[in-house]
Coordinates of C-alpha atoms and ligand atoms in Angstrom, one line a residue:
X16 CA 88.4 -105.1 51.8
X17 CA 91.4 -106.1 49.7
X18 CA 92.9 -104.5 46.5
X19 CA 91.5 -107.2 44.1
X20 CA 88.3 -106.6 45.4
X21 CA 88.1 -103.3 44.7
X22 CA 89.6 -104.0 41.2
X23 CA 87.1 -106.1 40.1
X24 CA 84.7 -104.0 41.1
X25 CA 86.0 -100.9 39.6
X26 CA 85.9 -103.6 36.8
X27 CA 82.1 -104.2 37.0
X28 CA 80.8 -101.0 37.2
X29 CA 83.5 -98.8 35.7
X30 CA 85.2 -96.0 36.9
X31 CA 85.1 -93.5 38.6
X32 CA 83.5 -95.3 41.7
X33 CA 83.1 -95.0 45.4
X34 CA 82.8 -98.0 47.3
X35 CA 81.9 -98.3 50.8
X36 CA 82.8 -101.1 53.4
X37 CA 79.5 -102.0 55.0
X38 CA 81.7 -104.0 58.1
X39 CA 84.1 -100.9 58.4
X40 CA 81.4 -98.7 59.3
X41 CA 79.9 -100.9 61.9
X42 CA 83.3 -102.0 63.7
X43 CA 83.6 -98.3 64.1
X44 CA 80.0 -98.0 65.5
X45 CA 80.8 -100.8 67.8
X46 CA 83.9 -99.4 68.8
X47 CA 82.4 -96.5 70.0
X48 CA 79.4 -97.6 71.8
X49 CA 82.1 -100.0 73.4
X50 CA 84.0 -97.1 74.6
X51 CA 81.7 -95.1 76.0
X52 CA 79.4 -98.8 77.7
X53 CA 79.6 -97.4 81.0
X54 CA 77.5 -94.9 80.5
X55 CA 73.8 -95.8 80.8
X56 CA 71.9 -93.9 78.1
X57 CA 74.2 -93.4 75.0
X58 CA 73.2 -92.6 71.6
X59 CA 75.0 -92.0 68.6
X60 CA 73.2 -89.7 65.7
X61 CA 75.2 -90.2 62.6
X62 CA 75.8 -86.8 61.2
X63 CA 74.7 -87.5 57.6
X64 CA 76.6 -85.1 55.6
X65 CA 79.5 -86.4 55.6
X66 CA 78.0 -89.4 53.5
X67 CA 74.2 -89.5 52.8
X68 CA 73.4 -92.4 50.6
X69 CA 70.0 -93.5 51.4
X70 CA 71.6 -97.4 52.0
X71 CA 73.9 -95.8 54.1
X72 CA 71.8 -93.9 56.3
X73 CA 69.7 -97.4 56.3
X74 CA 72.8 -99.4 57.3
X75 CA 73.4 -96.7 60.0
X76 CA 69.7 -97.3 61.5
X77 CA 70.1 -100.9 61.3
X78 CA 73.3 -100.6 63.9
X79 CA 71.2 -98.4 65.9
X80 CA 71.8 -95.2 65.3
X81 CA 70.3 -91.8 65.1
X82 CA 71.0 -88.7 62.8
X83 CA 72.6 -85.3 62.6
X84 CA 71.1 -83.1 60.2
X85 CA 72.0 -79.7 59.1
X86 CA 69.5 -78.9 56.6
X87 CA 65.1 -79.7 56.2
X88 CA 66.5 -81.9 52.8
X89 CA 68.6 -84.0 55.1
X90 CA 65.8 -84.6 57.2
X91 CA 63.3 -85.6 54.9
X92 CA 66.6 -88.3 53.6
X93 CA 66.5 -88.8 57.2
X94 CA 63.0 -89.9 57.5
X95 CA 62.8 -91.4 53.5
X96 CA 65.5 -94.3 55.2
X97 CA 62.8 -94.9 57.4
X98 CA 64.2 -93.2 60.5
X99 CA 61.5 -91.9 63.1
X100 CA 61.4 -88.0 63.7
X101 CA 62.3 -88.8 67.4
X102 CA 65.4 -89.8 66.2
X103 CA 66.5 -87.2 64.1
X104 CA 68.4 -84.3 65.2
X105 CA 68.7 -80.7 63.5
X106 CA 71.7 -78.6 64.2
X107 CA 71.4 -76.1 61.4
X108 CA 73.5 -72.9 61.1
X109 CA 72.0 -69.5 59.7
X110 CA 68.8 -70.6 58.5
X111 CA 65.5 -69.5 58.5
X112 CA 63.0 -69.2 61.4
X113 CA 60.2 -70.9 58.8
X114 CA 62.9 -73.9 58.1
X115 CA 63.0 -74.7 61.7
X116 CA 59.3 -74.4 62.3
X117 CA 58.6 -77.1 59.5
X118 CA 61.0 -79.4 60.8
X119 CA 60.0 -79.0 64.6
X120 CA 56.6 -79.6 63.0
X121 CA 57.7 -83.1 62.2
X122 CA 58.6 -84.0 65.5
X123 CA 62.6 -83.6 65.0
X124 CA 64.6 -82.2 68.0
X125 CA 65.9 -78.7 66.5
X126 CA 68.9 -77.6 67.9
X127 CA 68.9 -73.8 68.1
X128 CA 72.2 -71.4 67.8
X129 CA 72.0 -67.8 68.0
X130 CA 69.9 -65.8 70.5
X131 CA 67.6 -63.9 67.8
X132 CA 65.5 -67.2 66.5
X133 CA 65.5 -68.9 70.1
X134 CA 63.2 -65.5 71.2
X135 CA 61.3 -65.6 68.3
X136 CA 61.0 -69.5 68.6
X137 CA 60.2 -69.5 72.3
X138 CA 58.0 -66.7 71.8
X139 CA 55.7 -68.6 69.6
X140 CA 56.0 -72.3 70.9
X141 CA 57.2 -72.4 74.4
X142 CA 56.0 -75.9 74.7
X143 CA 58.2 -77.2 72.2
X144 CA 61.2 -79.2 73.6
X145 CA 64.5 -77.5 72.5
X146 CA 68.4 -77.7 72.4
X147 CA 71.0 -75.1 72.1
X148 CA 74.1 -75.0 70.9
X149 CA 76.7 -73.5 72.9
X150 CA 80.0 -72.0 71.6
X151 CA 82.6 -73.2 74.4
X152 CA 85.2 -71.1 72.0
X153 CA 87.9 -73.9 72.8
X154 CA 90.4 -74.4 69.9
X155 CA 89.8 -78.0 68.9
X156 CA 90.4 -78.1 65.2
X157 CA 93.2 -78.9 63.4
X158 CA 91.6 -76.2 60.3
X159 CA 90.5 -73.1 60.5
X160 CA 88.1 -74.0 57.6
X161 CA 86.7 -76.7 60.0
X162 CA 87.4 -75.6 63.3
X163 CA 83.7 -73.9 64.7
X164 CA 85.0 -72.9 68.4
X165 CA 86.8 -70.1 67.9
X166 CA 85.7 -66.6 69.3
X167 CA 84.9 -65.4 65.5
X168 CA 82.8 -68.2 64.6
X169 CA 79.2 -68.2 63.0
X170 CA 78.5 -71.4 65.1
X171 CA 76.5 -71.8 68.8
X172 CA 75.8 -69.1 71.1
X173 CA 78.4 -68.0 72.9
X174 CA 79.2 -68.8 76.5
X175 CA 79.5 -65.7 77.5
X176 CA 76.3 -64.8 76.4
X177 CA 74.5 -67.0 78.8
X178 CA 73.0 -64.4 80.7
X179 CA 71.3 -63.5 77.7
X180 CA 70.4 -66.7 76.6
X181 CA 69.0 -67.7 80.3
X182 CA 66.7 -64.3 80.5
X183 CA 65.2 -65.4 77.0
X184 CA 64.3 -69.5 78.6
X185 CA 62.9 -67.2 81.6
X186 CA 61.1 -65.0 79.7
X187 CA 59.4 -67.4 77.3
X188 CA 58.8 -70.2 79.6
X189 CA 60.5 -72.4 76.9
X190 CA 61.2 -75.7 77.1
X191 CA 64.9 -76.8 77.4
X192 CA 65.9 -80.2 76.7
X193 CA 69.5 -80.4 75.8
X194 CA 72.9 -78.6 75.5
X195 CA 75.1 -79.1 72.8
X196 CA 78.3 -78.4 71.5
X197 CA 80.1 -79.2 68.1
X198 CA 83.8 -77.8 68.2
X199 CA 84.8 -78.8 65.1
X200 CA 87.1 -81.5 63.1
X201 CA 90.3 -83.0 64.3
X202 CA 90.4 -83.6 68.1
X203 CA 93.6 -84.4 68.8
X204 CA 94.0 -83.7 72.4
X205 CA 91.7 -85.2 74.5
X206 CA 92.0 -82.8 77.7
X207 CA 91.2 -79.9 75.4
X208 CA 88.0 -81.7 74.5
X209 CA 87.5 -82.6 78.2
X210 CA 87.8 -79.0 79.2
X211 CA 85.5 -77.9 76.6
X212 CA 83.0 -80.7 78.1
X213 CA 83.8 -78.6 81.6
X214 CA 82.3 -75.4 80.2
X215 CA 79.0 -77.4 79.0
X216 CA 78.4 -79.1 82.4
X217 CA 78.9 -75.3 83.9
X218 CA 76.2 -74.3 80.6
X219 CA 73.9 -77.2 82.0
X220 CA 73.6 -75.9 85.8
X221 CA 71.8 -73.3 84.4
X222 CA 68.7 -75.4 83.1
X223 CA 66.4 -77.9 85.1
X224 CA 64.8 -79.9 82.4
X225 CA 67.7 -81.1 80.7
X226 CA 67.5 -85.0 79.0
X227 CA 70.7 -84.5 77.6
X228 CA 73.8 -83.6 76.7
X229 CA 75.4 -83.4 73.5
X230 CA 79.1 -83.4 72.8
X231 CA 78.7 -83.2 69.1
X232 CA 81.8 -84.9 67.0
X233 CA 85.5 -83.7 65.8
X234 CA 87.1 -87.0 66.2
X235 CA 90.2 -87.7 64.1
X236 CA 90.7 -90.5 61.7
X237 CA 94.2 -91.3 60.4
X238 CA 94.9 -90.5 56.4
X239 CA 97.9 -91.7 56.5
X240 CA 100.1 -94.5 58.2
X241 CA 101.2 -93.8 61.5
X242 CA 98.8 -91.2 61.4
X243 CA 97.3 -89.3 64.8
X244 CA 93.9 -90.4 65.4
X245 CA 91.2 -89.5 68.4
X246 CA 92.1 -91.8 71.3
X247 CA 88.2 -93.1 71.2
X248 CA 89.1 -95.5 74.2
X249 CA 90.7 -92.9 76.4
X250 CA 87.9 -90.2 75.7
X251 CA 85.4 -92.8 76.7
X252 CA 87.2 -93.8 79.9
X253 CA 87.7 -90.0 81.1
X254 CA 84.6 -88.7 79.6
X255 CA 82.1 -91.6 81.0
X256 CA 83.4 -90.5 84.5
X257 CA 82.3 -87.6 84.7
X258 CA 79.5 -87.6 82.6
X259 CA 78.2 -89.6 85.3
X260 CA 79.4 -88.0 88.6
X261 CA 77.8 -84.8 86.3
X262 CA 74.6 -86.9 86.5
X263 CA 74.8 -87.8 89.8
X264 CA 75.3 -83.4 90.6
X265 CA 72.7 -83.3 88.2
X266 CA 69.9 -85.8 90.2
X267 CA 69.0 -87.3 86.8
X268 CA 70.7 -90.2 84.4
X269 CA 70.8 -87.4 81.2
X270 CA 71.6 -89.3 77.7
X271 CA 75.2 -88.6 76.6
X272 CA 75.0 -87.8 72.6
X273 CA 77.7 -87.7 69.6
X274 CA 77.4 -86.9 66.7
X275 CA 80.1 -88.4 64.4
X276 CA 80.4 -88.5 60.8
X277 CA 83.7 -88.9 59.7
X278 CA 84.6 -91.2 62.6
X279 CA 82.3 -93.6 61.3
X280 CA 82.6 -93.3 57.5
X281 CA 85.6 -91.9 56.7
X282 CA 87.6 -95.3 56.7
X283 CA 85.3 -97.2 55.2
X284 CA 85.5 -95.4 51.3
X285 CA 87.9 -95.9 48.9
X286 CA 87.6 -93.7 45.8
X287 CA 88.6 -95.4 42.1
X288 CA 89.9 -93.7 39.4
X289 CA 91.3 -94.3 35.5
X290 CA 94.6 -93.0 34.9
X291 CA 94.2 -91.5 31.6
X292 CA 97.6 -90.7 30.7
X293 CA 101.1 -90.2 32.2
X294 CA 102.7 -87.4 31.5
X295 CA 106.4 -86.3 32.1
X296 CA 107.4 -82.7 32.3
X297 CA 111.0 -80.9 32.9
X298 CA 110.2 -81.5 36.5
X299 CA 107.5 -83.9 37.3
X300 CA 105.5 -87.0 36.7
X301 CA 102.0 -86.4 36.7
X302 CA 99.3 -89.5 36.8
X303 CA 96.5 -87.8 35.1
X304 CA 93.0 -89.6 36.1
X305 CA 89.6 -89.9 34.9
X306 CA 88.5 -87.1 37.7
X307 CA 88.7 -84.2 39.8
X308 CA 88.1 -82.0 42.3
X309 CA 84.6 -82.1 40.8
X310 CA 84.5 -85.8 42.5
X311 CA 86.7 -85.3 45.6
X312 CA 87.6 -81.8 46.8
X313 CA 89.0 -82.1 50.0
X314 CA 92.8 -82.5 48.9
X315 CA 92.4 -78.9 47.0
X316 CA 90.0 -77.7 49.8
X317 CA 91.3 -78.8 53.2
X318 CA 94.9 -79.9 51.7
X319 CA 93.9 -83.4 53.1
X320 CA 96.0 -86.1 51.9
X321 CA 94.2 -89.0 51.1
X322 CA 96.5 -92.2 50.8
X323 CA 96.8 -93.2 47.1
X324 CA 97.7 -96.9 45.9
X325 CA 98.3 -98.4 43.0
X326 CA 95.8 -101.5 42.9
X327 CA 96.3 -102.3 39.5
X328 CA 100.2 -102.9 40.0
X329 CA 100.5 -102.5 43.7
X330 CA 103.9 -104.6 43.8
X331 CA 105.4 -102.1 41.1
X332 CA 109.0 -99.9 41.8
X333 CA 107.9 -96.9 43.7
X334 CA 108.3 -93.6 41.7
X335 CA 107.0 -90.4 42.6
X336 CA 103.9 -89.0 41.1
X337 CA 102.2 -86.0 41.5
X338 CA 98.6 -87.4 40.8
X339 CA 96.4 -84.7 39.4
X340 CA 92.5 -84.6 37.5
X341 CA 91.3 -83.8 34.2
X342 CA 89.7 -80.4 35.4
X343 CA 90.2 -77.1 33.4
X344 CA 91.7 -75.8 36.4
X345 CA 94.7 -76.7 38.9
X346 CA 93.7 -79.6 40.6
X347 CA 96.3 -81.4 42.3
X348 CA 95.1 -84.4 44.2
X349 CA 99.1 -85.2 45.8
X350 CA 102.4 -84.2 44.9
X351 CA 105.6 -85.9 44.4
X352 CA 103.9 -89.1 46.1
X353 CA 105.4 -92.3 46.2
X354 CA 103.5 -95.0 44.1
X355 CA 104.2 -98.0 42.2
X356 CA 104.6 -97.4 38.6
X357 CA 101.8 -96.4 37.3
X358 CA 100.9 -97.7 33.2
X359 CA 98.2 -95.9 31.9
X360 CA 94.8 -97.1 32.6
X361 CA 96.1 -98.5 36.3
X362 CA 93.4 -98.1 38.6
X363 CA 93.9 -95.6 41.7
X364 CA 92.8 -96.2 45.2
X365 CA 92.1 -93.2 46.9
X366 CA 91.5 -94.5 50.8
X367 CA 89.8 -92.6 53.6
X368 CA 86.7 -91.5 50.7
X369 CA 84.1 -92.3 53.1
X370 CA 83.5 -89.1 54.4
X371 CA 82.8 -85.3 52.7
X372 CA 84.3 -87.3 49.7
X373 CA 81.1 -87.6 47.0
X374 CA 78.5 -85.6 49.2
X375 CA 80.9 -82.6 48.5
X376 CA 81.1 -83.6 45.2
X377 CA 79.8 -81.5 42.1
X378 CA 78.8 -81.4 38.5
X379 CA 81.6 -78.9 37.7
X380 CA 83.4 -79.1 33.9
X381 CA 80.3 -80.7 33.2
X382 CA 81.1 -84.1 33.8
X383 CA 79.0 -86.8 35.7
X384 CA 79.1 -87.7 39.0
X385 CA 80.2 -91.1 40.4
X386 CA 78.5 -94.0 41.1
X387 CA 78.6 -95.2 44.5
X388 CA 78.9 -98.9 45.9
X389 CA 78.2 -100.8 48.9
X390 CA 80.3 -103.5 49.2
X391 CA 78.4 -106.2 52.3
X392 CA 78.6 -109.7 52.4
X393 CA 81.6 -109.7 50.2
X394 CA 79.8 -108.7 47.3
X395 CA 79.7 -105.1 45.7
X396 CA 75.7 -103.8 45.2
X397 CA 75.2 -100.5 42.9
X398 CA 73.4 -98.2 45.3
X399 CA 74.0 -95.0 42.8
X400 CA 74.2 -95.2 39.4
X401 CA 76.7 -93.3 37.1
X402 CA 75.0 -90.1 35.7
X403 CA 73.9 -89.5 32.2
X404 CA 73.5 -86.8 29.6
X405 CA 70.2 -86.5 31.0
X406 CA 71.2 -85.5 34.5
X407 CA 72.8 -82.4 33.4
X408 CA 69.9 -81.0 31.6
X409 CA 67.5 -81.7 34.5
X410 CA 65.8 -78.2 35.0
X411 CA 67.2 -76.5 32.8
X412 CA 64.3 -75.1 31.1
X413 CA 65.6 -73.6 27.4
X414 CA 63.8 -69.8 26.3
X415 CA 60.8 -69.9 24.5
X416 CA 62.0 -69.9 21.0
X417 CA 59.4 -66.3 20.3
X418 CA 62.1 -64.5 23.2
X419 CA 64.5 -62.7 20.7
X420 CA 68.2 -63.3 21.8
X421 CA 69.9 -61.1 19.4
Ligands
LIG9 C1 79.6 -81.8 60.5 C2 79.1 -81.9 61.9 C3 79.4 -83.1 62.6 C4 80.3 -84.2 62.2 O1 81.6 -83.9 62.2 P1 82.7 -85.0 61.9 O2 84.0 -84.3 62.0 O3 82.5 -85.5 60.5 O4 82.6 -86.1 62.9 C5 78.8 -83.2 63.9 N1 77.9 -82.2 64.3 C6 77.7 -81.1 63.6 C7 76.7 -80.1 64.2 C8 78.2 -80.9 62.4 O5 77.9 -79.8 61.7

């Protein structure tokens, strides 16, 4: 996608907009599936929340792909974009033993991770084919706020508890299909990740019914140029190796699983904003835009830098901006960053929006939430509309007018 593109289409249907590149997100697919083609049985599941647009998750199924989801709404997205339940996977964290039961009802593999719901889940439905989620505890994540392998985390069941865990498969006679582990955002190197793959091969010894194996996501995408990304094409050489002298220990060709969501997404969003007003103080220049962390959090949240271009005057003299939202509270989305001069009512590219960027997104200071746009074909379709009034008063059911309220 190129700058004017995106211009006219922030143009067209007004700003503040996502738009999503349709041929990004399947080169990345491809990529993938490419790396890893010497494996015999690979699937991908698309792990939905980092973007879950229903065109989206139908663009996804097109390609071939199956879906991560981390809640019963995401699965009933899941299956609204016309995915079967067979293809669905449900790695949720903390919820309730009734909120797995109604999705294993619906034929979706759950993904179980803590030992107290895998005896009570066992206990009641031993026939019911299930995967657990180890904790490898192996340091993969480049954030503690998205790092999920470390020995305090809420996530998987951990390895040493395997003894444990093992007694309760023996116990219930329960049905054991998969092992998975999810170690978090941001692999960067790929012999940690291959070492954490080690302790899951040692986890699947343990079980003799195994179809597969599920190495969940974590892969970097670069934000910025010259940027440190997951080598995909090294993972895939070292990782389909032994993934298949594992199958070959194992007696049986397992599938191999992942489970990205940024990896495939991320790159493909760009976020547009307004600039409202420029405004210089004693010390800065701040680029004051027609959003805010209400629209994309993850600069304030993660400290994430997204790249930020000018694509109204993108051939401009670089000045620095700090480029910050119209939110009643500090919301900085980049400081002293080099942009071209920016005029009031430039348009801002924010790239890498694909992922985490509107499905984190909220309603805060009142304000609407963006539209969304998938550009395919070279030409932009509305797949979300801007909100309205009415969207914020949805629910909200006002006091009967006999309730006194002074
Ligand atoms: C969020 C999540 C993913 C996707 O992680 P990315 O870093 O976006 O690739 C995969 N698996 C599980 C269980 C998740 O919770």
């Amino acid at each position: 996608m190129q700058g004017k593109d995106l211009l006219q289409l922030a143009e067209q249907f007004g700003t503040p907009i996502y738009v999503y590149d349709a041929e990004k997100i399947q080169s990345q697919y491809n990529r993938l599936t490419k790396a890893f083609s010497k494996v015999d049985k690979l699937r991908i599941n698309y792990a939905m929340k980092a973007l879950s647009n229903v065109a989206i998750l139908k663009l996804l199924k097109e390609m071939g792909s199956g879906l991560d989801t981390v809640s019963i709404q995401e699965v009933l997205l899941g299956l609204h974009a016309g995915y079967e339940p067979d293809k669905i996977f449900y790695t949720p964290n903390g919820v309730s033993l009734e909120e797995i039961e109604e999705v294993a009802a619906m034929g979706v593999q759950i993904n179980i991770d803590n030992l107290s719901i895998l005896e009570q889940f066992g206990t009641k439905y031993p026939n019911v084919p299930v995967c657990i989620r180890i904790n490898p505890h192996v340091m993969a994540g480049g954030n503690a706020n998205i790092s999920v392998g470390h020995i305090d985390s809420k996530f998987g069941i951990s390895v040493h508890q395997l003894p444990h865990l093992v007694r309760i498969v023996e116990n219930t006679h329960m049905n054991i299909v998969g092992i998975h582990m999810h170690t978090g955002s941001d692999i960067l190197d790929i012999e940690v990740f291959l070492y954490a793959a080690e302790i899951l091969f040692d986890a699947a010894r343990n079980f003799k019914n195994l179809e597969f194996l599920d190495f969940g996501s974590g892969f970097k995408v670069p934000y910025k140029k010259d940027d440190i990304e997951t080598d995909i094409e090294e993972l895939g050489k070292k990782l389909s190796k032994r993934f298949n002298s594992f199958c070959a220990e194992y007696g049986k060709d397992l599938t191999l699983i992942f489970e990205p969501g940024k990896f495939l997404v991320s790159e493909a969003g760009f976020f547009l904003a307004k600039v409202n007003v420029v405004k210089q103080t004693t010390s800065t220049v701040f680029a004051g835009i027609d959003s805010g962390f209400n629209h994309l959090i993850r600069p304030m949240f993660y400290g994430s830098q997204h790249y930020i271009e000018n694509i109204s005057h993108p051939k401009g003299k670089e000045r620095f901006y700090s480029v910050v939202g119209y939110i009643c509270e500090t919301d900085t989305f980049a400081n002293n960053r080099k942009i071209a001069e920016i005029k009031e009512g430039d348009i801002l590219c924010f790239r890498n929006a694909g992922a985490y960027c509107f499905s984190m997104s909220s309603n805060y200071n009142s304000r609407y939430k963006p539209a969304e746009v998938l550009w395919i074909h070279g030409e932009g379709h509305l797949i979300r509309a801007h909100e309205t009034f009415e969207d914020l008063l949805r629910n909200q059911i006002p006091l009967p007018e006999t309730v006194a309220t002074v």
